Amino acid sequence: MPVDDTFQVEVEMPGGKRNLVFVLKSQGTLLTGCVEGPFGRYPFRSGNFSRNNCDWVINLKSGGEPVPEQSAGGHRGILKSVGMVISDSLSGPPLGMPYWRRGMRPKKDLKVSFSGRINGDTIFGEMTFGDYAVGTFRGSRVPVSPSPQA
């Protein structure tokens, strides 16, 4: 059964919780879609879907700068703050001025991997931030609004 739907999810990650939207579309075992949030939209094109299990990857470029799809409002990366928190904790003192203000950069890109399961109208799973941290997500399908009657 294909998964072509939108899910509102709550992500629990280092530094707190955040609400995101996953837009997923499957064609056979290929999963495509995007992760959307207050800071932009991050498409992915080579995920996997099989027997209600799904996985996909988004890459953050070094320096905590993701490569988001630009929204009309010119928002910057949904995962930027995650990259900054993780990068800051790895590249200097844990407290004080953020690394990007100190002119420091992480040494490599950060791969954020999503692995989940769809059970009816619910999606849940785990996010892995490179080798540094793990977060979880849980959410539900966005109900389809009925068409207005004329």
XYZ file of C-alpha atoms in Angstrom:
150
model
C 0.000 0.000 0.000
C 1.559 3.349 -1.006
C 2.030 6.157 1.474
C 1.088 9.464 -0.092
C 0.213 11.672 2.797
C 1.098 14.506 5.114
C 1.908 13.942 8.782
C 2.124 16.489 11.597
C 4.822 15.309 13.966
C 6.446 16.327 17.195
C 10.185 15.809 17.200
C 12.052 15.424 20.464
C 15.732 16.154 19.986
C 18.721 17.507 21.874
C 17.708 20.951 23.003
C 13.947 20.381 23.089
C 10.849 19.611 21.072
C 9.725 20.963 17.714
C 6.671 20.538 15.507
C 7.360 19.566 11.903
C 5.441 18.304 8.898
C 6.503 15.265 6.878
C 5.124 15.075 3.334
C 5.663 11.535 2.053
C 5.034 9.930 -1.316
C 5.939 6.393 -2.329
C 6.296 4.817 -5.728
C 6.966 1.145 -5.173
C 9.759 1.082 -2.587
C 11.059 4.578 -3.468
C 10.093 7.257 -0.934
C 10.258 10.953 -1.763
C 8.949 14.005 0.013
C 10.037 16.756 2.326
C 10.359 17.859 5.910
C 8.739 21.252 6.553
C 8.921 23.555 9.522
C 9.057 27.172 10.571
C 12.444 27.685 8.900
C 11.911 26.120 5.504
C 11.365 23.012 3.467
C 13.869 20.167 3.012
C 13.141 17.804 0.139
C 14.516 14.287 -0.155
C 14.401 12.070 -3.221
C 15.915 8.715 -2.352
C 14.184 7.327 0.721
C 12.853 3.802 1.139
C 9.385 2.468 1.920
C 8.564 -1.192 2.544
C 5.923 -2.928 4.682
C 5.004 0.307 6.505
C 8.663 1.034 7.336
C 10.249 4.174 5.939
C 13.623 5.903 6.010
C 15.216 8.964 4.421
C 18.197 11.304 4.881
C 18.731 15.065 4.917
C 22.260 16.526 4.873
C 23.367 19.642 6.742
C 26.376 21.306 5.170
C 29.393 22.062 7.350
C 28.967 25.167 9.427
C 25.476 24.114 10.444
C 24.107 25.518 7.202
C 21.559 23.223 5.574
C 20.605 23.396 1.944
C 16.881 24.049 2.212
C 14.473 24.658 -0.569
C 13.825 28.382 -0.273
C 10.329 29.380 0.727
C 8.613 32.542 -0.432
C 9.523 34.219 2.856
C 13.225 33.453 2.386
C 13.335 31.353 5.550
C 16.566 29.629 6.454
C 17.052 26.031 7.520
C 14.692 24.080 9.739
C 17.584 22.003 10.997
C 20.014 24.910 11.312
C 19.521 25.195 15.052
C 20.060 21.447 15.500
C 23.295 21.647 13.530
C 24.380 24.650 15.564
C 23.627 23.012 18.916
C 25.447 19.823 17.974
C 28.316 21.629 16.236
C 28.719 24.082 19.102
C 28.954 21.263 21.605
C 31.688 19.615 19.508
C 33.758 22.633 18.563
C 34.534 24.518 21.720
C 33.402 25.349 25.189
C 29.846 24.162 25.886
C 28.804 27.608 27.100
C 29.549 31.048 25.819
C 29.479 32.650 22.425
C 28.068 30.373 19.672
C 30.668 28.803 17.389
C 29.500 30.682 14.291
C 30.245 33.967 16.045
C 33.704 32.737 17.038
C 34.547 31.989 13.401
C 34.692 28.234 14.009
C 33.230 25.614 11.676
C 32.511 21.912 12.172
C 34.878 19.687 10.255
C 32.295 17.740 8.236
C 28.733 17.750 6.989
C 26.025 16.399 9.272
C 23.751 13.634 8.022
C 20.302 13.565 9.664
C 18.695 10.150 9.149
C 15.006 9.441 9.733
C 13.767 5.895 10.299
C 10.128 5.257 11.076
C 7.048 3.123 10.889
C 3.538 3.979 9.769
C 0.764 2.250 11.698
C -2.673 3.314 10.456
C -2.821 7.099 10.832
C 0.266 7.265 13.076
C 3.941 7.657 12.192
C 6.721 7.222 14.750
C 10.427 6.640 14.720
C 13.920 7.868 15.350
C 16.191 10.576 13.958
C 19.967 10.211 14.084
C 22.161 13.322 13.917
C 25.368 11.874 12.486
C 27.347 10.154 15.226
C 26.367 12.773 17.782
C 22.782 12.442 18.969
C 19.463 10.644 18.556
C 15.953 12.083 18.634
C 12.480 10.624 18.271
C 9.342 11.630 16.396
C 5.666 10.774 16.632
C 2.723 12.193 14.735
C -0.439 11.598 12.806
C -1.875 12.047 9.331
C -3.275 15.446 8.515
C -6.999 14.924 7.910
C -8.151 15.702 4.398
C -10.595 18.613 4.432
C -13.830 17.932 2.567
C -14.458 20.014 -0.530
C -16.895 22.878 0.034
C -20.379 22.067 -1.208
C -21.800 24.437 -3.813
